[in-house]
Short mmCIF file of C-alpha atoms and ligand atoms in Angstrom, two decimals:
data_model
loop_
_atom_site.label_atom_id
_atom_site.label_comp_id
_atom_site.label_asym_id
_atom_site.label_seq_id
_atom_site.Cartn_x
_atom_site.Cartn_y
_atom_site.Cartn_z
CA MET A 740 0.14 0.09 0.03
CA PRO A 741 1.12 3.44 -0.84
CA PRO A 742 2.25 5.29 2.50
CA GLY A 743 -0.09 8.23 3.40
CA LEU A 744 0.47 11.91 3.70
CA ASP A 745 -1.31 12.88 6.63
CA ARG A 746 -0.05 11.27 10.10
CA LEU A 747 4.18 11.64 9.49
CA ASP A 748 5.21 9.14 11.46
CA HIS A 749 8.83 7.97 11.18
CA GLU A 750 7.49 4.22 9.48
CA THR A 751 5.76 6.89 7.07
CA ILE A 752 8.46 8.36 6.46
CA VAL A 753 10.37 5.64 5.29
CA GLY A 754 7.81 4.52 3.10
CA TRP A 755 7.83 7.97 1.46
CA LEU A 756 11.55 7.95 0.89
CA ARG A 757 11.80 4.34 -0.53
CA GLU A 758 9.18 4.52 -2.50
CA ALA A 759 9.93 4.82 -6.13
CA ASP A 760 6.63 4.63 -8.31
CA PRO A 761 6.68 8.19 -9.82
CA ALA A 762 3.11 8.14 -10.49
CA VAL A 763 2.61 7.41 -6.17
CA LEU A 764 5.39 10.04 -5.84
CA GLU A 765 3.41 12.81 -7.37
CA ARG A 766 0.84 12.95 -5.15
CA LEU A 767 3.92 13.76 -2.50
CA TRP A 768 5.14 16.56 -5.28
CA ALA A 769 1.87 18.16 -4.96
CA ARG A 770 1.41 18.07 -1.05
CA ALA A 771 4.93 19.56 -0.65
CA ASP A 772 4.36 22.20 -3.13
CA ALA A 773 0.40 22.90 -2.00
CA VAL A 774 2.39 23.15 1.58
CA ARG A 775 4.64 25.72 0.59
CA ALA A 776 2.76 27.67 -0.97
CA ALA A 777 -0.31 27.71 1.74
CA HIS A 778 2.57 28.55 4.37
CA VAL A 779 5.11 30.95 3.30
CA GLY A 780 3.90 32.04 -0.16
CA ASP A 781 5.12 32.41 -3.80
CA ALA A 782 8.33 34.17 -3.01
CA VAL A 783 11.38 33.51 -3.09
CA HIS A 784 14.25 34.76 -0.85
CA LEU A 785 17.08 35.67 -2.17
CA ARG A 786 20.15 35.70 0.01
CA GLY A 787 23.21 36.72 -1.31
CA LEU A 788 26.72 34.17 -0.14
CA ILE A 789 29.66 35.30 -0.06
CA GLU A 790 32.63 32.76 0.85
CA ILE A 791 34.74 34.53 2.73
CA SER A 792 37.82 32.17 3.31
CA ASN A 793 38.29 28.70 2.50
CA HIS A 794 41.32 27.91 5.14
CA CYS A 795 39.95 24.87 7.71
CA ILE A 796 40.94 23.48 10.10
CA ARG A 797 39.14 20.33 10.28
CA HIS A 798 39.09 17.11 8.77
CA CYS A 799 35.73 15.87 7.31
CA LEU A 800 36.31 12.50 5.32
CA TYR A 801 33.54 14.57 2.59
CA CYS A 802 34.85 18.15 1.76
CA GLY A 803 36.77 18.87 -0.98
CA ILE A 804 38.59 21.97 1.55
CA ARG A 805 39.50 19.96 4.83
CA ALA A 806 42.32 21.11 6.50
CA CYS A 807 44.89 17.96 4.63
CA SER A 808 43.15 18.45 1.37
CA ASP A 809 46.75 18.82 -1.46
CA GLY A 810 46.26 21.24 -4.33
CA VAL A 811 43.83 24.02 -2.50
CA THR A 812 45.07 27.86 -3.12
CA ARG A 813 43.99 29.36 0.15
CA TYR A 814 42.81 32.15 1.19
CA ARG A 815 40.60 35.10 3.45
CA MET A 816 39.23 37.93 2.02
CA THR A 817 39.68 41.17 3.54
CA ALA A 818 37.28 43.95 5.32
CA ALA A 819 37.22 45.81 2.03
CA GLU A 820 36.61 42.23 -0.51
CA ILE A 821 33.77 41.38 2.30
CA LEU A 822 31.98 44.71 2.57
CA GLU A 823 32.37 45.01 -1.16
CA CYS A 824 30.04 42.28 -1.94
CA ALA A 825 27.15 42.90 0.51
CA ARG A 826 27.16 46.32 -1.40
CA GLU A 827 26.72 44.46 -4.24
CA ALA A 828 24.11 42.19 -2.45
CA LYS A 829 22.62 45.30 -1.22
CA ARG A 830 22.30 46.58 -5.07
CA LEU A 831 21.45 43.56 -6.72
CA GLY A 832 18.71 43.76 -4.05
CA TYR A 833 18.92 41.21 -2.23
CA GLY A 834 17.01 41.27 1.20
CA THR A 835 20.45 39.01 2.85
CA VAL A 836 23.99 38.16 2.91
CA VAL A 837 25.69 34.68 4.30
CA MET A 838 28.88 34.91 5.05
CA GLN A 839 30.34 31.50 4.90
CA SER A 840 33.69 30.14 5.08
CA GLY A 841 35.78 26.80 6.49
CA GLU A 842 36.67 27.18 10.19
CA ASP A 843 38.97 29.23 10.11
CA PRO A 844 40.92 30.90 13.64
CA GLY A 845 41.56 33.35 11.60
CA LEU A 846 39.14 34.68 11.20
CA THR A 847 39.22 35.86 15.03
CA ARG A 848 36.38 37.34 16.76
CA GLU A 849 36.76 40.67 16.50
CA PHE A 850 37.54 40.96 12.65
CA ILE A 851 33.78 39.17 12.07
CA ALA A 852 32.41 41.43 14.76
CA ASP A 853 33.53 44.49 13.00
CA ARG A 854 32.43 43.21 9.71
CA VAL A 855 28.86 42.14 10.79
CA ARG A 856 29.06 45.66 12.26
CA ALA A 857 30.02 47.76 9.20
CA ILE A 858 27.61 45.74 7.18
CA LYS A 859 24.68 46.52 9.08
CA ALA A 860 25.56 50.00 9.08
CA GLU A 861 25.96 50.70 5.77
CA THR A 862 23.72 48.00 4.26
CA GLY A 863 20.90 47.39 6.98
CA LEU A 864 21.04 44.13 5.50
CA ALA A 865 20.33 41.11 7.35
CA ILE A 866 23.33 39.11 8.25
CA THR A 867 23.63 34.77 8.49
CA LEU A 868 27.00 33.29 9.43
CA SER A 869 28.62 30.01 8.75
CA LEU A 870 31.74 29.68 9.74
CA GLY A 871 31.13 26.50 11.75
CA GLU A 872 32.07 25.05 15.52
CA ARG A 873 32.46 28.32 17.44
CA SER A 874 32.92 29.13 21.14
CA ASP A 875 29.96 31.07 22.97
CA GLU A 876 31.92 33.70 23.44
CA ASP A 877 32.43 34.17 19.46
CA LEU A 878 28.75 33.38 19.29
CA LYS A 879 27.33 35.88 21.54
CA ALA A 880 29.82 39.19 19.84
CA TRP A 881 28.60 38.46 16.74
CA LYS A 882 24.87 38.34 17.51
CA GLY A 883 25.27 41.14 19.61
CA ALA A 884 27.22 43.11 16.97
CA GLY A 885 24.31 42.70 14.58
CA ALA A 886 24.05 39.33 13.28
CA ASP A 887 20.58 37.98 12.85
CA ARG A 888 21.22 33.68 11.96
CA PHE A 889 23.33 30.87 11.85
CA LEU A 890 23.17 27.98 9.57
CA LEU A 891 25.45 24.67 10.31
CA ARG A 892 24.12 21.29 9.19
CA PHE A 893 23.96 18.80 11.38
CA GLU A 894 25.07 16.67 8.46
CA THR A 895 23.37 13.36 9.94
CA SER A 896 21.30 12.65 12.89
CA ASP A 897 23.49 9.52 13.82
CA PRO A 898 26.07 9.74 16.17
CA GLY A 899 28.12 6.83 14.84
CA LEU A 900 27.98 7.81 10.80
CA TYR A 901 28.68 10.90 11.94
CA HIS A 902 31.78 10.94 14.32
CA ARG A 903 33.22 9.18 10.73
CA ILE A 904 32.63 11.49 8.70
CA HIS A 905 33.21 14.68 10.87
CA PRO A 906 36.22 13.57 13.15
CA SER A 907 36.10 16.10 16.33
CA LEU A 908 39.52 18.12 16.86
CA PRO A 909 41.59 16.99 19.94
CA GLY A 910 40.94 17.36 23.42
CA THR A 911 36.93 18.39 21.78
CA LEU A 912 33.56 16.29 21.61
CA SER A 913 32.18 18.05 18.17
CA ASP A 914 28.69 18.07 18.91
CA ARG A 915 26.81 20.82 16.58
CA VAL A 916 22.83 20.07 18.10
CA ALA A 917 24.22 21.31 20.78
CA GLN A 918 25.51 24.45 19.01
CA LEU A 919 22.56 25.35 17.54
CA GLN A 920 20.22 25.09 20.69
CA ARG A 921 22.76 27.29 22.35
CA MET A 922 22.21 29.68 19.04
CA ARG A 923 18.38 29.77 19.66
CA ALA A 924 18.83 30.33 22.99
CA MET A 925 21.06 34.02 22.53
CA GLY A 926 18.30 35.08 19.85
CA TYR A 927 19.84 33.46 16.70
CA GLU A 928 17.45 31.89 13.90
CA ILE A 929 19.07 28.28 13.40
CA GLY A 930 20.05 26.54 9.93
CA SER A 931 20.89 23.37 9.47
CA GLY A 932 20.52 20.81 6.99
CA VAL A 933 22.44 17.47 5.83
CA MET A 934 23.70 15.71 2.61
CA VAL A 935 22.23 12.91 1.53
CA GLY A 936 23.30 9.70 -0.37
CA ILE A 937 26.53 9.68 2.32
CA PRO A 938 28.04 6.62 2.41
CA GLY A 939 26.86 4.61 5.03
CA GLN A 940 23.47 6.96 5.66
CA THR A 941 20.61 4.57 5.28
CA TRP A 942 16.84 5.65 4.90
CA GLU A 943 16.34 5.23 8.25
CA ILE A 944 18.65 7.31 9.68
CA LEU A 945 17.53 9.92 6.54
CA ALA A 946 14.00 9.64 7.85
CA ARG A 947 15.60 10.35 12.00
CA ASP A 948 17.31 13.30 10.08
CA ILE A 949 13.46 15.05 9.40
CA GLU A 950 12.26 14.21 12.16
CA LEU A 951 15.25 15.63 13.89
CA PHE A 952 14.84 18.75 11.74
CA ARG A 953 11.22 18.88 13.07
CA ASP A 954 12.13 18.54 16.80
CA LEU A 955 14.26 20.96 16.68
CA ASP A 956 12.17 23.46 14.98
CA ILE A 957 14.78 24.46 12.81
CA ASP A 958 14.32 27.93 10.83
CA MET A 959 16.53 27.25 8.08
CA ILE A 960 16.62 23.81 6.08
CA GLY A 961 19.41 23.01 3.29
CA ILE A 962 18.97 19.44 2.05
CA GLY A 963 21.73 18.67 -0.78
CA PRO A 964 23.66 15.59 -2.83
CA PHE A 965 26.23 14.88 -1.18
CA LEU A 966 28.98 14.72 -4.26
CA PRO A 967 32.07 13.41 -3.58
CA SER A 968 35.21 15.22 -4.46
CA PRO A 969 38.26 13.54 -5.58
CA ARG A 970 40.46 15.32 -2.77
CA THR A 971 38.60 13.43 0.11
CA PRO A 972 38.71 9.75 1.43
CA LEU A 973 34.48 9.53 0.40
CA GLY A 974 35.56 10.39 -3.19
CA GLY A 975 38.03 7.02 -2.85
CA GLU A 976 38.15 4.04 -1.51
CA ALA A 977 36.49 4.74 2.02
CA ALA A 978 33.25 5.61 0.58
CA GLU A 979 33.31 1.79 -0.16
CA ARG A 980 33.83 0.70 3.03
CA LEU A 981 31.25 2.85 4.50
CA ARG A 982 28.95 2.05 2.30
CA ALA A 983 25.52 0.53 4.08
CA SER A 984 23.96 -2.93 2.10
CA ALA A 985 22.95 -2.04 -2.35
CA ASP A 986 18.95 -2.24 0.21
CA GLU A 987 19.79 0.42 2.35
CA GLN A 988 22.68 2.75 1.13
CA VAL A 989 20.56 5.84 0.30
CA PRO A 990 21.56 7.11 -3.08
CA ASN A 991 23.11 10.21 -3.69
CA ASN A 992 20.97 11.37 -6.56
CA GLU A 993 18.16 14.32 -7.44
CA GLU A 994 15.01 12.37 -6.41
CA ALA A 995 16.67 11.09 -2.86
CA THR A 996 17.00 14.51 -2.47
CA LEU A 997 13.39 16.10 -3.41
CA LYS A 998 12.17 13.62 -1.35
CA VAL A 999 13.81 14.45 1.05
CA VAL A 1000 12.88 18.58 0.45
CA ALA A 1001 9.55 17.77 0.62
CA LEU A 1002 9.15 15.88 3.31
CA THR A 1003 10.82 18.42 5.28
CA ARG A 1004 8.61 20.80 3.68
CA LEU A 1005 5.46 18.51 5.16
CA VAL A 1006 6.99 18.54 8.69
CA CYS A 1007 8.66 22.10 8.82
CA PRO A 1008 5.58 23.80 6.59
CA GLU A 1009 6.91 27.10 7.62
CA ALA A 1010 10.73 27.06 7.78
CA ASN A 1011 12.75 28.41 4.74
CA LEU A 1012 14.29 25.63 2.66
CA PRO A 1013 16.71 26.61 -0.30
CA SER A 1014 16.87 24.89 -3.28
CA THR A 1015 20.28 24.87 -3.06
CA THR A 1016 23.28 24.79 -5.15
CA ALA A 1017 24.59 20.94 -4.62
CA LEU A 1018 21.17 19.82 -6.51
CA ALA A 1019 21.53 22.52 -9.26
CA THR A 1020 25.17 20.86 -9.61
CA ILE A 1021 23.62 18.09 -10.57
CA ASP A 1022 20.80 18.90 -13.05
CA PRO A 1023 22.54 21.55 -14.22
CA ALA A 1024 19.24 22.28 -16.74
CA THR A 1025 16.48 22.00 -13.99
CA GLY A 1026 17.42 21.15 -10.29
CA ARG A 1027 16.81 24.47 -8.75
CA GLU A 1028 13.22 24.94 -10.30
CA LEU A 1029 12.20 21.22 -9.84
CA GLY A 1030 13.78 22.02 -5.76
CA LEU A 1031 11.26 24.83 -6.14
CA VAL A 1032 8.05 23.34 -6.97
CA ARG A 1033 8.59 20.55 -4.25
CA GLY A 1034 9.00 22.38 -1.18
CA ALA A 1035 11.51 24.84 -1.35
CA ASN A 1036 11.34 28.54 -1.81
CA ILE A 1037 14.77 30.11 -1.10
CA VAL A 1038 17.46 30.72 -3.41
CA MET A 1039 21.00 31.66 -2.48
CA PRO A 1040 23.32 33.70 -5.33
CA ASN A 1041 27.05 33.54 -5.23
CA VAL A 1042 27.70 36.84 -4.99
CA THR A 1043 31.76 36.12 -4.28
CA PRO A 1044 33.98 37.45 -6.67
CA PRO A 1045 35.20 34.60 -9.33
CA ALA A 1046 38.06 33.82 -8.39
CA TYR A 1047 37.72 33.66 -5.51
CA ARG A 1048 34.66 31.36 -5.65
CA VAL A 1049 36.79 29.39 -7.71
CA LEU A 1050 38.49 28.61 -4.86
CA TYR A 1051 36.19 27.80 -2.36
CA GLU A 1052 35.73 23.34 -4.28
CA ILE A 1053 34.31 21.67 -1.46
CA TYR A 1054 32.67 19.67 -3.77
CA PRO A 1055 34.03 19.52 -7.74
CA GLY A 1056 31.88 21.09 -11.17
CA LYS A 1057 29.88 22.97 -8.35
CA ALA A 1058 26.64 24.88 -10.44
CA CYS A 1059 27.38 28.97 -11.37
CA ILE A 1060 30.87 29.17 -10.59
CA HIS A 1061 31.89 31.26 -13.32
CA GLU A 1062 29.23 33.95 -13.66
CA THR A 1063 29.36 37.69 -12.31
CA ALA A 1064 26.95 38.24 -9.85
CA GLU A 1065 25.03 40.03 -12.11
CA ALA A 1066 24.49 37.30 -13.75
CA CYS A 1067 23.54 34.99 -11.32
CA GLN A 1068 20.84 36.95 -10.06
CA GLY A 1069 19.09 36.91 -13.34
CA CYS A 1070 19.87 33.79 -14.27
CA LEU A 1071 17.74 32.67 -10.74
CA GLU A 1072 15.57 35.43 -11.51
CA ARG A 1073 14.07 34.22 -14.98
CA ARG A 1074 14.53 30.18 -13.30
CA ILE A 1075 12.01 31.72 -10.70
CA ARG A 1076 9.89 33.53 -13.21
CA SER A 1077 9.51 30.04 -15.18
CA ILE A 1078 7.69 28.73 -12.50
CA GLY A 1079 4.85 31.56 -11.65
CA ARG A 1080 6.37 32.19 -8.69
CA THR A 1081 7.90 35.71 -7.54
CA VAL A 1082 11.15 37.24 -6.24
CA GLY A 1083 11.23 38.02 -3.01
CA SER A 1084 12.04 41.71 -1.34
CA GLY A 1085 13.35 42.13 2.22
CA PRO A 1086 14.52 39.80 4.93
CA GLY A 1087 13.12 37.22 4.49
CA GLY A 1088 12.91 35.43 8.06
CA ARG A 1089 11.49 32.62 9.62
CA ARG A 1090 7.66 32.90 9.56
CA ARG A 1091 5.67 31.62 12.79
CA SER A 1092 2.63 31.49 13.21
CA GLY A 1093 2.54 29.09 16.01
CA PRO A 1094 3.95 28.65 18.97
CA ALA A 1095 7.30 30.16 20.08
CA ALA A 1096 10.23 27.69 19.46
CA VAL A 1097 10.54 24.81 21.43
CA THR A 1098 12.85 24.52 24.36
CA SER A 1099 15.41 22.27 24.90
CA SER A 1100 13.55 21.34 27.73
CA LEU A 1101 10.50 19.56 25.38
CA LEU A 1102 12.58 18.14 23.35
CA PRO A 1103 12.87 13.79 22.95
CA THR A 1104 15.63 12.59 24.95
CA SER A 1105 17.18 11.79 22.03
CA ALA A 1106 18.21 15.32 20.68
CA ARG A 1107 19.42 16.35 24.09
CA GLY A 1108 22.63 16.33 26.46
CA ARG A 1109 25.89 17.27 24.74
CA GLY A 1110 27.78 14.58 23.33
CA ASP A 1111 25.71 12.21 24.12
CA PRO A 1112 25.71 8.55 21.87
CA ARG A 1113 21.96 7.98 21.07
CA PRO A 1114 20.15 8.87 18.03
CA GLY A 1115 20.54 13.05 17.16
CA ARG A 1116 23.22 13.31 19.14
CA HIS A 1117 26.66 14.70 18.01
N1 SAM B 2464 32.50 25.80 7.62
C1 SAM B 2464 31.14 25.57 7.40
C2 SAM B 2464 30.19 24.01 7.99
O1 SAM B 2464 31.32 23.36 8.42
O2 SAM B 2464 29.24 24.62 9.12
C3 SAM B 2464 30.23 26.32 6.05
C4 SAM B 2464 31.63 25.78 5.39
S1 SAM B 2464 30.83 23.61 4.89
C5 SAM B 2464 31.69 23.90 3.13
C6 SAM B 2464 29.03 23.84 3.80
C7 SAM B 2464 28.86 23.14 3.88
O3 SAM B 2464 29.50 22.32 2.92
C8 SAM B 2464 28.46 21.49 4.87
O4 SAM B 2464 27.94 22.03 5.56
C9 SAM B 2464 27.65 20.62 4.00
O5 SAM B 2464 27.05 19.89 4.02
C10 SAM B 2464 28.61 20.98 2.97
N2 SAM B 2464 29.62 20.04 1.62
C11 SAM B 2464 31.14 19.87 2.17
N3 SAM B 2464 31.56 18.35 1.12
C12 SAM B 2464 31.01 18.40 0.39
C13 SAM B 2464 30.46 17.56 -0.23
N4 SAM B 2464 31.06 16.55 -0.87
N5 SAM B 2464 28.97 17.43 -1.30
C14 SAM B 2464 27.94 18.03 -0.80
N6 SAM B 2464 28.24 18.90 0.44
C15 SAM B 2464 28.89 19.24 0.87
#
């Protein structure tokens, strides 16, 4: 019997993730699009992405800019370059800038706080940070300087898989869920997300990822396919060793990614969901549009100068890598209009019609406490 849509419990989510019949999947696509229209509307909000540094101290097995990647030319943008990108985002009519980087201690607390203050003072744009795992002192200083949101994907809710692909730094235990909860308490809008098709990721794990988005009441949820980089262990033999059995391993393809986008829209109806660059990379012709008609409502055009953009190579063949910011804007706006949607204006923050955020004490035990080895914990 095909899975239902009215009660999305764990078994039903797994059923949908495993569903392969295109006619049955049409029901999922249609419901996700209707829920998107009802809860976040037809406007697609554009966030200007600035990739401010590709330095990184971590050794994530999936990421092309990991600390020990050979052949990466490292860069860190100057204060003036970052401000110029924010001005460009403002000129192009975007309501938000996202400053993203590898995990780079060279981006000091003061440097980022000063950039946030300068961008706010001159442009008034909403500011999202995506700078990896940072201390509470850093996070509070940036919030105090005017940062609005922070993106930190938990990558997978499965603690075993997480620690295999995302090794902790010596003497620490990486716990992204705990950082998300602390950032929420500091007043940030919190963003998270996962890669679809990581070697070792099963349908059961992926269903729990979607449930964790709901339990944490995540405001922004980025979902993209895992794209192997030949510079990384997961672009080579380690991937084979980690893979689950053929029936259980999630493929890193477009359909699996779109199922996760659609199901996430159903369980988190008011969240902001980007149609990701990774999705556009595996399907340059229609990936962006398919994401937008199957639950997504955000796009993040790149405003990084092209000379740096090519060096921020987390996976090969990244979409839109050579275009100027204006060309990206024109192309994305055409794509948005081609599916009958409009380009949003203003900051496009999280909408809330229901009660305020779930607090940590209301979360299931699987999503509480530091370093807890149970599912949902890192
Ligand atoms: N350093 C910050 C962090 O870790 O949150 C932000 C930058 S990190 C490169 C941004 C995201 O890129 C990661 O959260 C991960 O999901 C995604 N990513 C990295 N390598 C990838 C790959 N090979 N395929 C798809 N997505 C990838």
